[in-house]
C-alpha cells in the first residue's frame, strides 16, 4: 500500500513551466473580464462562462499559453475543494499551478482528492494530473491527503486482500514508516489474555482474529487512544445479512482504516501526543464453530453479554478494545466504527454522528468540523434508552429490545466499557460514497478524521 500517494500529484516546481489557473468568484467575474482584450472578453461571454462552481474556460492568448479560468462560485471552502477536484479531471494530463489569492491549501487538497483513484486491480492505470504547490503548504496538504487516501485504499481493497492478516501487515508498514511500536495479539492468545469478544466474533474465519496495537510519541505528552472497528468482512454471522446489504461489507473495517489513517496524520505532523491505536481485526464469518444467537460471552472487563444478534458484532469487538484502552487512563479516547445502519437512517451517508458526554470535547469537535468542512454532528447518549439493552440471563444484550434509535443504543452499549472518568467520543461513520462526486469516486470514502485531526492539532 502506497503510504505517500500525494507525492505523485502535488509536486514541487521543477523545470517544466506549469500552466497557470486563475480562480474566479462569481461576484468578481465582470472585474476580471475587464482585464482581458476585447477578443478575449467576447470569447468569455460568448462561451457563457459564469464563474459558477465547477465551471472553467480556456481563453486563447496569442502566442502564449491559454489562460485557464476556474469558476469557484462564492469561494467557500467546499467551492474551492470541489471545483479544484473537478477541474483536475477535466484538464488534459499535464502540470498545472494556481495563480490566485484564494486558499492554496483547499485548492491543493481538492486537486489531490480529485485525482484519487483506486487502481490496484486495473490493467491500465490513468496518469495523474499534477499540481505545483509551494514548499510551505505542500506538507500540510499531504499529511492530510495521504491519510485520507490511506483510509480509502484500505476500505476499497476487497477482503481477499484485506483480511485481518493483511490489515496487520499494513499497520506494521505504517509503524515502521513512523518508527512506532507495533504489537499483535493473535488468535488463541486473545483468549489467554481475556479478549473473548474479539476472539469469539472472529473465530469462525480461517484468517484468524487479532488485536493490533500501535504506539508512538512522547510519554510526557497528552495520551490519546484511537480505537477502530476492524471487521474485515461482515456476513452478519448466523443472523446473516441479505445479499444487497452484504455486498459492500468489505468496508466494515472502515473504523480501523480511519483510526490508522488519523494516526498517520498525527505522526506525520509530529503532534505533541502520546498516541495509542487499538484495532481489533476479525472477519464475521459463518461456519459450524461460529458464535450463535443466544450465546453468552464474558468480556475483557468481566461483565457478560448475551448475543441477541450476531450481526451486531462491531460493538462486541470494540467493547474489549475500549476496556483495554481505558486501563492506562488516556486523556482522550476516540473510537471509529461503521457500527450501525441506524446512523445512516438518521443522518444519511455523509453527515457523521458522534457521541460523547464531555461538553468541551463536543464543542471542540463541532467547531473543528465546521472549520474544515468535514461534517460531524452530535447525537445524545440518552440514558433513558439504557434499559433497552437488558438481558434476562447476562449483564447486557448486544442488541436493543426496540427497533428505534439504533445508533444511540449502540453507543450506549459501548459506554458500558469505557471507565467513567475517561473523556471519550464514539464516531459512527459510513466510510462509503454511493455515487461519484468530484472529490471521491463511488466506493471507500474517508470522513470525520480531517475534523478530528484539526481538533487534535489544536490541543
Ligand atoms: N456493519 C454493520 C452496520 C452497517 C450496516 C453499517 C450497513 C453501514 C451500513 C453492523 O455490524 C450491523 O450489522 N449492525 C446492525 C445492528 C443490528 C443487528 C442491531 C444494523 O445496523 O442493522
Ligand atoms: Zn454486523
Ligand atoms: Zn459490522
Short mmCIF file of C-alpha atoms and ligand atoms in Angstrom, two decimals:
data_model
loop_
_atom_site.label_atom_id
_atom_site.label_comp_id
_atom_site.label_asym_id
_atom_site.label_seq_id
_atom_site.Cartn_x
_atom_site.Cartn_y
_atom_site.Cartn_z
CA UNK A 1 0.00 0.00 0.00
CA UNK A 2 1.41 3.37 -1.03
CA UNK A 3 1.72 5.47 2.12
CA UNK A 4 2.64 8.64 0.25
CA UNK A 5 0.35 8.75 -2.80
CA UNK A 6 0.01 12.54 -2.86
CA UNK A 7 3.70 12.86 -3.73
CA UNK A 8 2.85 11.95 -7.29
CA UNK A 9 0.06 14.53 -7.56
CA UNK A 10 1.21 17.58 -5.62
CA UNK A 11 4.69 18.44 -6.78
CA UNK A 12 7.46 20.95 -6.24
CA UNK A 13 8.13 23.38 -9.01
CA UNK A 14 10.65 21.89 -11.42
CA UNK A 15 11.96 22.65 -14.88
CA UNK A 16 8.61 22.46 -16.66
CA UNK A 17 6.53 25.61 -16.78
CA UNK A 18 3.18 24.75 -15.22
CA UNK A 19 0.03 26.04 -16.89
CA UNK A 20 -1.49 28.72 -14.70
CA UNK A 21 -5.06 28.57 -13.46
CA UNK A 22 -6.90 31.61 -12.15
CA UNK A 23 -9.82 31.23 -9.75
CA UNK A 24 -12.80 33.46 -10.45
CA UNK A 25 -15.57 34.13 -7.95
CA UNK A 26 -18.95 34.79 -9.47
CA UNK A 27 -19.06 38.21 -7.85
CA UNK A 28 -15.69 39.19 -9.38
CA UNK A 29 -16.34 37.98 -12.90
CA UNK A 30 -17.04 41.37 -14.52
CA UNK A 31 -13.99 42.92 -12.92
CA UNK A 32 -11.84 40.10 -14.31
CA UNK A 33 -13.33 40.34 -17.76
CA UNK A 34 -12.24 43.96 -17.86
CA UNK A 35 -8.59 42.88 -17.66
CA UNK A 36 -8.90 40.98 -20.97
CA UNK A 37 -8.54 42.12 -24.56
CA UNK A 38 -11.76 42.71 -26.44
CA UNK A 39 -11.46 39.46 -28.38
CA UNK A 40 -10.86 37.57 -25.17
CA UNK A 41 -13.74 39.15 -23.29
CA UNK A 42 -16.05 38.36 -26.21
CA UNK A 43 -14.83 34.79 -26.04
CA UNK A 44 -15.71 34.56 -22.36
CA UNK A 45 -19.19 35.99 -22.81
CA UNK A 46 -19.95 34.03 -25.97
CA UNK A 47 -19.00 30.81 -24.18
CA UNK A 48 -21.34 31.84 -21.36
CA UNK A 49 -18.73 31.40 -18.66
CA UNK A 50 -20.49 32.44 -15.46
CA UNK A 51 -17.82 31.53 -12.85
CA UNK A 52 -20.28 29.24 -11.12
CA UNK A 53 -18.73 26.48 -9.04
CA UNK A 54 -17.23 23.70 -11.18
CA UNK A 55 -17.01 25.52 -14.47
CA UNK A 56 -13.96 26.55 -16.46
CA UNK A 57 -12.90 28.25 -19.64
CA UNK A 58 -9.73 28.31 -21.69
CA UNK A 59 -9.06 31.71 -23.13
CA UNK A 60 -6.78 31.91 -26.18
CA UNK A 61 -3.84 34.24 -25.53
CA UNK A 62 -1.92 34.96 -28.74
CA UNK A 63 1.33 33.04 -28.88
CA UNK A 64 1.32 32.47 -25.14
CA UNK A 65 -0.30 29.63 -23.20
CA UNK A 66 -4.09 29.76 -22.98
CA UNK A 67 -5.43 31.42 -19.88
CA UNK A 68 -7.42 28.98 -17.72
CA UNK A 69 -10.17 30.37 -15.53
CA UNK A 70 -11.82 28.20 -12.92
CA UNK A 71 -15.24 29.22 -11.61
CA UNK A 72 -15.45 28.89 -7.82
CA UNK A 73 -18.94 30.28 -7.16
CA UNK A 74 -18.94 32.09 -3.82
CA UNK A 75 -15.44 30.85 -2.97
CA UNK A 76 -16.30 28.83 0.17
CA UNK A 77 -14.01 26.02 1.36
CA UNK A 78 -16.20 23.46 -0.39
CA UNK A 79 -16.47 25.59 -3.54
CA UNK A 80 -12.66 25.63 -3.74
CA UNK A 81 -12.19 21.97 -2.95
CA UNK A 82 -14.92 20.69 -5.25
CA UNK A 83 -14.04 23.00 -8.13
CA UNK A 84 -10.36 22.14 -7.97
CA UNK A 85 -11.11 18.40 -7.79
CA UNK A 86 -13.48 18.69 -10.72
CA UNK A 87 -11.04 20.72 -12.82
CA UNK A 88 -8.25 18.22 -12.24
CA UNK A 89 -10.47 15.69 -14.01
CA UNK A 90 -11.33 17.98 -16.94
CA UNK A 91 -7.87 19.13 -17.98
CA UNK A 92 -5.54 17.16 -20.24
CA UNK A 93 -2.73 15.40 -18.38
CA UNK A 94 -0.08 17.97 -17.63
CA UNK A 95 1.45 20.16 -14.95
CA UNK A 96 -0.62 22.99 -13.53
CA UNK A 97 -0.41 25.67 -10.86
CA UNK A 98 -2.88 28.10 -9.33
CA UNK A 99 -2.18 31.78 -9.76
CA UNK A 100 -4.67 33.15 -7.26
CA UNK A 101 -5.11 34.76 -3.88
CA UNK A 102 -7.57 32.00 -2.90
CA UNK A 103 -6.60 29.37 -0.33
CA UNK A 104 -3.95 27.11 -1.86
CA UNK A 105 -4.41 24.52 0.85
CA UNK A 106 -8.05 23.90 -0.15
CA UNK A 107 -7.26 24.06 -3.86
CA UNK A 108 -4.40 21.59 -3.42
CA UNK A 109 -6.39 19.22 -1.22
CA UNK A 110 -9.30 19.31 -3.68
CA UNK A 111 -6.98 18.64 -6.60
CA UNK A 112 -5.41 15.66 -4.85
CA UNK A 113 -8.81 14.23 -3.91
CA UNK A 114 -9.99 14.69 -7.48
CA UNK A 115 -7.04 12.66 -8.71
CA UNK A 116 -7.60 9.78 -6.28
CA UNK A 117 -8.38 6.54 -7.97
CA UNK A 118 -8.35 3.03 -6.59
CA UNK A 119 -6.49 1.39 -9.45
CA UNK A 120 -4.85 -1.59 -7.76
CA UNK A 121 -6.76 -4.08 -9.90
CA UNK A 122 -6.89 -2.15 -13.17
CA UNK A 123 -4.67 -3.35 -16.02
CA UNK A 124 -4.43 0.21 -17.29
CA UNK A 125 -3.73 2.94 -14.79
CA UNK A 126 -4.58 6.55 -15.54
CA UNK A 127 -1.77 9.05 -15.32
CA UNK A 128 -2.21 11.74 -12.66
CA UNK A 129 -2.67 15.37 -13.38
CA UNK A 130 -0.02 17.21 -11.37
CA UNK A 131 -0.29 20.44 -9.44
CA UNK A 132 2.68 22.54 -8.38
CA UNK A 133 2.29 23.59 -4.75
CA UNK A 134 4.81 25.64 -2.80
CA UNK A 135 7.03 24.03 -0.19
CA UNK A 136 5.33 25.75 2.70
CA UNK A 137 1.86 24.38 2.06
CA UNK A 138 2.59 21.06 0.37
CA UNK A 139 3.50 19.13 3.55
CA UNK A 140 0.31 20.38 5.25
CA UNK A 141 -1.82 19.07 2.43
CA UNK A 142 -0.01 15.78 2.03
CA UNK A 143 -0.16 14.87 5.73
CA UNK A 144 -3.94 15.08 5.46
CA UNK A 145 -4.29 13.88 1.88
CA UNK A 146 -2.12 10.81 2.39
CA UNK A 147 -4.22 9.90 5.43
CA UNK A 148 -7.50 10.33 3.56
CA UNK A 149 -6.14 8.22 0.70
CA UNK A 150 -4.98 5.50 3.07
CA UNK A 151 -8.44 5.17 4.60
CA UNK A 152 -9.98 4.94 1.11
CA UNK A 153 -7.41 2.42 -0.13
CA UNK A 154 -7.91 0.19 2.90
CA UNK A 155 -11.69 0.28 2.54
CA UNK A 156 -11.63 -0.26 -1.22
CA UNK A 157 -9.35 -3.28 -1.03
CA UNK A 158 -11.55 -6.37 -1.14
CA UNK A 159 -11.43 -8.81 1.73
CA UNK A 160 -9.47 -11.45 -0.20
CA UNK A 161 -6.59 -8.97 0.02
CA UNK A 162 -7.65 -7.16 3.20
CA UNK A 163 -8.43 -9.78 5.82
CA UNK A 164 -7.19 -9.43 9.42
CA UNK A 165 -3.70 -10.66 8.48
CA UNK A 166 -3.41 -8.16 5.61
CA UNK A 167 -4.62 -5.32 7.80
CA UNK A 168 -1.97 -6.32 10.29
CA UNK A 169 0.70 -6.03 7.58
CA UNK A 170 -0.43 -2.51 6.73
CA UNK A 171 -0.32 -1.46 10.39
CA UNK A 172 3.20 -2.88 10.57
CA UNK A 173 4.23 -0.94 7.47
CA UNK A 174 2.80 2.26 8.98
CA UNK A 175 4.58 1.57 12.27
CA UNK A 176 7.90 1.12 10.52
CA UNK A 177 7.46 4.25 8.39
CA UNK A 178 6.90 6.38 11.52
CA UNK A 179 9.14 4.45 13.90
CA UNK A 180 6.18 3.48 16.03
CA UNK A 181 5.92 0.37 18.17
CA UNK A 182 3.73 -2.44 16.82
CA UNK A 183 2.29 -5.39 18.72
CA UNK A 184 -0.27 -8.00 17.83
CA UNK A 185 -2.28 -10.37 20.00
CA UNK A 186 -3.16 -13.25 17.72
CA UNK A 187 -5.88 -15.89 17.78
CA UNK A 188 -5.67 -18.20 20.85
CA UNK A 189 -3.61 -15.58 22.67
CA UNK A 190 -6.72 -13.38 22.67
CA UNK A 191 -8.47 -15.99 24.79
CA UNK A 192 -5.49 -16.43 27.10
CA UNK A 193 -5.45 -12.68 27.78
CA UNK A 194 -9.22 -12.35 28.17
CA UNK A 195 -10.21 -10.65 24.90
CA UNK A 196 -13.01 -13.13 24.42
CA UNK A 197 -15.37 -10.91 22.41
CA UNK A 198 -12.71 -10.27 19.77
CA UNK A 199 -11.85 -13.95 19.61
CA UNK A 200 -15.48 -15.06 19.53
CA UNK A 201 -16.60 -12.79 16.68
CA UNK A 202 -13.59 -13.80 14.59
CA UNK A 203 -13.24 -17.47 15.49
CA UNK A 204 -15.18 -18.92 12.52
CA UNK A 205 -12.82 -17.42 9.94
CA UNK A 206 -9.66 -19.02 8.53
CA UNK A 207 -7.96 -15.65 8.64
CA UNK A 208 -7.60 -15.54 12.40
CA UNK A 209 -8.81 -12.75 14.70
CA UNK A 210 -6.30 -10.43 16.28
CA UNK A 211 -5.85 -7.20 18.21
CA UNK A 212 -3.42 -4.82 16.54
CA UNK A 213 -1.69 -2.11 18.51
CA UNK A 214 0.50 0.81 17.56
CA UNK A 215 2.21 3.19 19.97
CA UNK A 216 4.00 6.39 19.14
CA UNK A 217 5.16 9.62 20.77
CA UNK A 218 6.48 11.06 23.92
CA UNK A 219 5.44 9.56 27.27
CA UNK A 220 5.02 13.04 28.76
CA UNK A 221 2.62 14.24 26.06
CA UNK A 222 -1.18 14.03 26.43
CA UNK A 223 -2.28 10.43 25.99
CA UNK A 224 -4.70 9.90 23.10
CA UNK A 225 -6.07 6.45 22.31
CA UNK A 226 -7.76 5.72 18.97
CA UNK A 227 -9.85 2.58 18.61
CA UNK A 228 -11.20 1.29 15.29
CA UNK A 229 -13.69 -1.41 14.31
CA UNK A 230 -11.80 -3.79 12.06
CA UNK A 231 -14.45 -6.21 10.78
CA UNK A 232 -12.73 -7.10 7.54
CA UNK A 233 -15.93 -8.65 6.27
CA UNK A 234 -19.34 -8.70 7.89
CA UNK A 235 -21.57 -11.52 6.65
CA UNK A 236 -23.76 -10.85 9.67
CA UNK A 237 -22.75 -14.23 11.07
CA UNK A 238 -25.58 -16.72 11.61
CA UNK A 239 -28.12 -13.89 11.71
CA UNK A 240 -26.94 -13.47 8.14
CA UNK A 241 -27.26 -10.28 6.12
CA UNK A 242 -29.33 -10.13 2.95
CA UNK A 243 -27.21 -10.07 -0.24
CA UNK A 244 -27.72 -6.39 -1.01
CA UNK A 245 -26.54 -5.37 2.46
CA UNK A 246 -23.61 -7.78 2.43
CA UNK A 247 -22.34 -6.55 -0.93
CA UNK A 248 -20.31 -3.66 0.47
CA UNK A 249 -19.32 -5.23 3.77
CA UNK A 250 -15.62 -5.25 2.86
CA UNK A 251 -15.92 -1.71 4.18
CA UNK A 252 -16.72 -2.88 7.70
CA UNK A 253 -13.09 -2.35 8.71
CA UNK A 254 -13.64 1.33 7.87
CA UNK A 255 -13.33 2.31 11.54
CA UNK A 256 -9.90 0.68 11.79
CA UNK A 257 -8.95 2.26 8.45
CA UNK A 258 -9.94 5.69 9.75
CA UNK A 259 -8.20 5.29 13.11
CA UNK A 260 -5.00 4.20 11.35
CA UNK A 261 -5.26 6.98 8.76
CA UNK A 262 -5.74 9.56 11.51
CA UNK A 263 -2.70 8.10 13.28
CA UNK A 264 -0.59 8.69 10.15
CA UNK A 265 -1.73 12.33 10.11
CA UNK A 266 -0.81 12.76 13.78
CA UNK A 267 2.59 11.14 13.30
CA UNK A 268 3.50 12.91 10.08
CA UNK A 269 2.53 16.25 11.63
CA UNK A 270 4.53 15.21 14.73
CA UNK A 271 1.78 16.39 17.06
CA UNK A 272 2.73 16.51 20.71
CA UNK A 273 0.64 13.46 21.55
CA UNK A 274 1.35 10.14 23.20
CA UNK A 275 -0.57 8.03 20.72
CA UNK A 276 -2.01 4.57 21.13
CA UNK A 277 -4.04 2.85 18.42
CA UNK A 278 -6.07 -0.29 19.13
CA UNK A 279 -7.56 -2.16 16.19
CA UNK A 280 -9.48 -5.37 16.81
CA UNK A 281 -9.37 -7.13 13.41
CA UNK A 282 -11.72 -10.02 12.62
CA UNK A 283 -13.93 -11.48 9.93
CA UNK A 284 -17.53 -12.07 10.99
CA UNK A 285 -17.89 -15.38 9.15
CA UNK A 286 -20.26 -18.34 9.11
CA UNK A 287 -19.09 -21.84 9.99
CA UNK A 288 -20.05 -24.67 12.35
CA UNK A 289 -17.89 -23.04 15.00
CA UNK A 290 -19.36 -19.56 14.53
CA UNK A 291 -20.84 -17.88 17.61
CA UNK A 292 -24.61 -18.10 17.83
CA UNK A 293 -27.64 -16.04 18.77
CA UNK A 294 -28.25 -16.79 22.45
CA UNK A 295 -24.60 -17.42 23.32
CA UNK A 296 -23.19 -15.57 26.33
CA UNK A 297 -19.66 -14.14 26.25
CA UNK A 298 -17.63 -12.92 29.19
CA UNK A 299 -15.98 -9.66 28.15
CA UNK A 300 -12.45 -8.45 28.96
CA UNK A 301 -13.98 -6.11 31.53
CA UNK A 302 -15.51 -9.12 33.28
CA UNK A 303 -19.19 -8.47 32.60
CA UNK A 304 -21.24 -10.79 30.41
CA UNK A 305 -23.06 -10.16 27.12
CA UNK A 306 -25.87 -12.19 25.62
CA UNK A 307 -25.84 -12.35 21.84
CA UNK A 308 -29.20 -11.10 20.60
CA UNK A 309 -27.91 -10.90 17.04
CA UNK A 310 -24.55 -11.97 15.61
CA UNK A 311 -24.77 -9.07 13.15
CA UNK A 312 -24.25 -6.59 16.00
CA UNK A 313 -20.62 -7.77 16.10
CA UNK A 314 -18.86 -4.40 15.90
CA UNK A 315 -19.83 -3.35 19.41
CA UNK A 316 -18.60 -6.72 20.67
CA UNK A 317 -15.06 -6.42 19.36
CA UNK A 318 -14.99 -2.75 20.35
CA UNK A 319 -16.07 -3.41 23.92
CA UNK A 320 -12.90 -5.36 24.74
CA UNK A 321 -10.69 -2.86 22.92
CA UNK A 322 -12.32 0.06 24.75
CA UNK A 323 -11.98 -1.66 28.12
CA UNK A 324 -8.28 -2.21 27.40
CA UNK A 325 -7.87 1.34 26.07
CA UNK A 326 -9.35 2.78 29.27
CA UNK A 327 -6.93 0.89 31.54
CA UNK A 328 -3.98 3.25 31.23
CA UNK A 329 -6.19 6.32 31.77
CA UNK A 330 -5.81 8.16 28.47
CA UNK A 331 -6.61 11.87 28.42
CA UNK A 332 -8.81 11.21 25.43
CA UNK A 333 -10.17 8.09 23.76
CA UNK A 334 -11.98 8.14 20.41
CA UNK A 335 -13.41 5.15 18.60
CA UNK A 336 -14.33 4.99 14.93
CA UNK A 337 -16.73 2.38 13.61
CA UNK A 338 -19.06 1.52 10.74
CA UNK A 339 -21.33 0.49 13.55
CA UNK A 340 -24.99 0.85 12.62
CA UNK A 341 -27.33 1.13 9.67
CA UNK A 342 -29.45 3.27 12.01
CA UNK A 343 -26.82 6.05 11.96
CA UNK A 344 -27.33 6.23 8.19
CA UNK A 345 -31.09 6.35 8.52
CA UNK A 346 -30.74 9.23 10.96
CA UNK A 347 -28.02 11.24 9.21
CA UNK A 348 -27.59 9.97 5.65
CA UNK A 349 -24.27 8.79 4.28
CA UNK A 350 -22.17 11.95 4.63
CA UNK A 351 -23.04 13.50 7.98
CA UNK A 352 -21.21 11.60 10.68
CA UNK A 353 -22.76 11.35 14.14
CA UNK A 354 -20.53 11.45 17.18
CA UNK A 355 -21.43 10.66 20.77
CA UNK A 356 -19.82 11.98 23.92
CA UNK A 357 -20.81 13.08 27.40
CA UNK A 358 -17.96 15.60 27.53
CA UNK A 359 -19.22 19.08 26.67
CA UNK A 360 -15.78 20.53 25.87
CA UNK A 361 -14.97 17.67 23.54
CA UNK A 362 -18.39 18.00 21.89
CA UNK A 363 -17.97 21.70 21.21
CA UNK A 364 -14.35 21.24 20.12
CA UNK A 365 -15.28 18.57 17.58
CA UNK A 366 -18.23 20.59 16.28
CA UNK A 367 -16.07 23.69 15.93
CA UNK A 368 -13.29 21.93 14.02
CA UNK A 369 -15.79 20.05 11.89
CA UNK A 370 -17.20 23.39 10.70
CA UNK A 371 -13.76 24.96 10.30
CA UNK A 372 -12.50 22.30 7.90
CA UNK A 373 -15.86 21.45 6.30
CA UNK A 374 -15.83 17.82 7.41
CA UNK A 375 -19.36 17.23 8.69
CA UNK A 376 -19.79 15.85 12.22
CA UNK A 377 -22.97 16.14 14.26
CA UNK A 378 -23.56 15.24 17.89
CA UNK A 379 -26.21 12.70 18.88
CA UNK A 380 -27.06 12.04 22.54
CA UNK A 381 -26.06 9.11 24.74
CA UNK A 382 -29.58 9.27 26.11
CA UNK A 383 -29.71 7.44 29.44
CA UNK A 384 -33.43 6.72 29.10
CA UNK A 385 -32.65 4.08 26.46
CA UNK A 386 -30.15 2.16 28.59
CA UNK A 387 -32.83 -0.25 29.82
CA UNK A 388 -33.35 -1.43 26.22
CA UNK A 389 -30.03 -3.30 26.44
CA UNK A 390 -31.16 -5.52 29.32
CA UNK A 391 -30.75 -9.27 29.14
CA UNK A 392 -32.52 -11.83 31.31
CA UNK A 393 -29.51 -14.13 31.62
CA UNK A 394 -26.48 -11.83 31.21
CA UNK A 395 -25.41 -8.34 32.27
CA UNK A 396 -26.22 -6.88 28.84
CA UNK A 397 -27.68 -7.85 25.49
CA UNK A 398 -25.77 -6.83 22.37
CA UNK A 399 -28.93 -5.55 20.68
CA UNK A 400 -31.70 -3.26 21.80
CA UNK A 401 -35.20 -4.51 22.51
CA UNK A 402 -36.54 -1.56 20.48
CA UNK A 403 -36.30 -1.10 16.70
CA UNK A 404 -35.77 2.65 17.17
CA UNK A 405 -32.69 4.76 17.95
CA UNK A 406 -30.22 2.03 16.99
CA UNK A 407 -27.22 4.35 16.65
CA UNK A 408 -27.81 5.66 20.18
CA UNK A 409 -28.32 2.25 21.79
CA UNK A 410 -25.13 1.02 20.08
CA UNK A 411 -23.30 3.99 21.60
CA UNK A 412 -24.82 3.25 25.00
CA UNK A 413 -23.64 -0.35 24.73
CA UNK A 414 -20.06 0.84 24.17
CA UNK A 415 -20.29 3.33 27.02
CA UNK A 416 -20.57 0.43 29.47
CA UNK A 417 -16.96 -0.48 28.73
CA UNK A 418 -15.35 2.94 28.99
CA UNK A 419 -14.19 3.91 32.51
CA UNK A 420 -16.40 6.70 33.79
CA UNK A 421 -13.61 9.27 34.12
CA UNK A 422 -12.29 8.75 30.62
CA UNK A 423 -13.06 11.50 28.13
CA UNK A 424 -14.42 9.52 25.23
CA UNK A 425 -16.14 10.01 21.89
CA UNK A 426 -17.68 7.38 19.66
CA UNK A 427 -17.91 8.10 15.93
CA UNK A 428 -20.31 6.05 13.77
CA UNK A 429 -19.27 6.55 10.16
CA UNK A 430 -20.33 5.09 6.82
CA UNK A 431 -16.92 5.12 5.11
CA UNK A 432 -18.56 4.80 1.72
CA UNK A 433 -19.64 7.01 -1.13
CA UNK A 434 -22.69 5.77 -3.01
CA UNK A 435 -22.20 7.72 -6.23
CA UNK A 436 -19.38 9.58 -7.93
CA UNK A 437 -18.54 13.04 -6.58
CA UNK A 438 -15.79 15.37 -7.77
CA UNK A 439 -13.75 14.71 -4.63
CA UNK A 440 -14.48 10.97 -4.37
CA UNK A 441 -15.46 8.22 -6.75
CA UNK A 442 -18.08 5.70 -5.74
CA UNK A 443 -16.51 3.46 -3.10
CA UNK A 444 -14.41 3.94 0.01
CA UNK A 445 -14.71 7.43 1.47
CA UNK A 446 -12.76 8.97 4.32
CA UNK A 447 -14.79 11.07 6.73
CA UNK A 448 -14.54 12.74 10.15
CA UNK A 449 -10.76 12.37 10.51
CA UNK A 450 -9.86 15.70 8.92
CA UNK A 451 -12.03 17.35 11.59
CA UNK A 452 -10.64 15.19 14.41
CA UNK A 453 -7.08 15.80 13.24
CA UNK A 454 -7.72 19.53 13.25
CA UNK A 455 -9.10 19.21 16.80
CA UNK A 456 -6.11 17.16 17.99
CA UNK A 457 -3.70 19.65 16.41
CA UNK A 458 -5.35 22.43 18.44
CA UNK A 459 -4.86 20.74 21.83
N1 LIG B 1 -21.62 -3.30 9.84
C1 LIG B 1 -22.97 -3.20 10.23
C2 LIG B 1 -23.50 -1.79 10.22
C3 LIG B 1 -23.71 -1.16 8.89
C4 LIG B 1 -24.64 -1.66 8.01
C5 LIG B 1 -23.04 -0.02 8.59
C6 LIG B 1 -24.84 -1.03 6.82
C7 LIG B 1 -23.24 0.61 7.40
C8 LIG B 1 -24.15 0.10 6.51
C9 LIG B 1 -23.17 -3.71 11.65
O1 LIG B 1 -22.31 -4.71 12.06
C10 LIG B 1 -24.56 -4.23 11.72
O2 LIG B 1 -24.85 -5.13 11.00
N2 LIG B 1 -25.40 -3.61 12.55
C11 LIG B 1 -26.75 -3.97 12.64
C12 LIG B 1 -27.10 -4.00 14.11
C13 LIG B 1 -28.41 -4.66 14.41
C14 LIG B 1 -28.32 -6.14 14.18
C15 LIG B 1 -28.75 -4.37 15.85
C16 LIG B 1 -27.59 -2.93 11.93
O3 LIG B 1 -27.26 -1.75 12.00
O4 LIG B 1 -28.56 -3.30 11.27
ZN1 LIG B 2 -22.95 -6.67 11.54
ZN1 LIG B 3 -20.44 -4.75 11.13
#
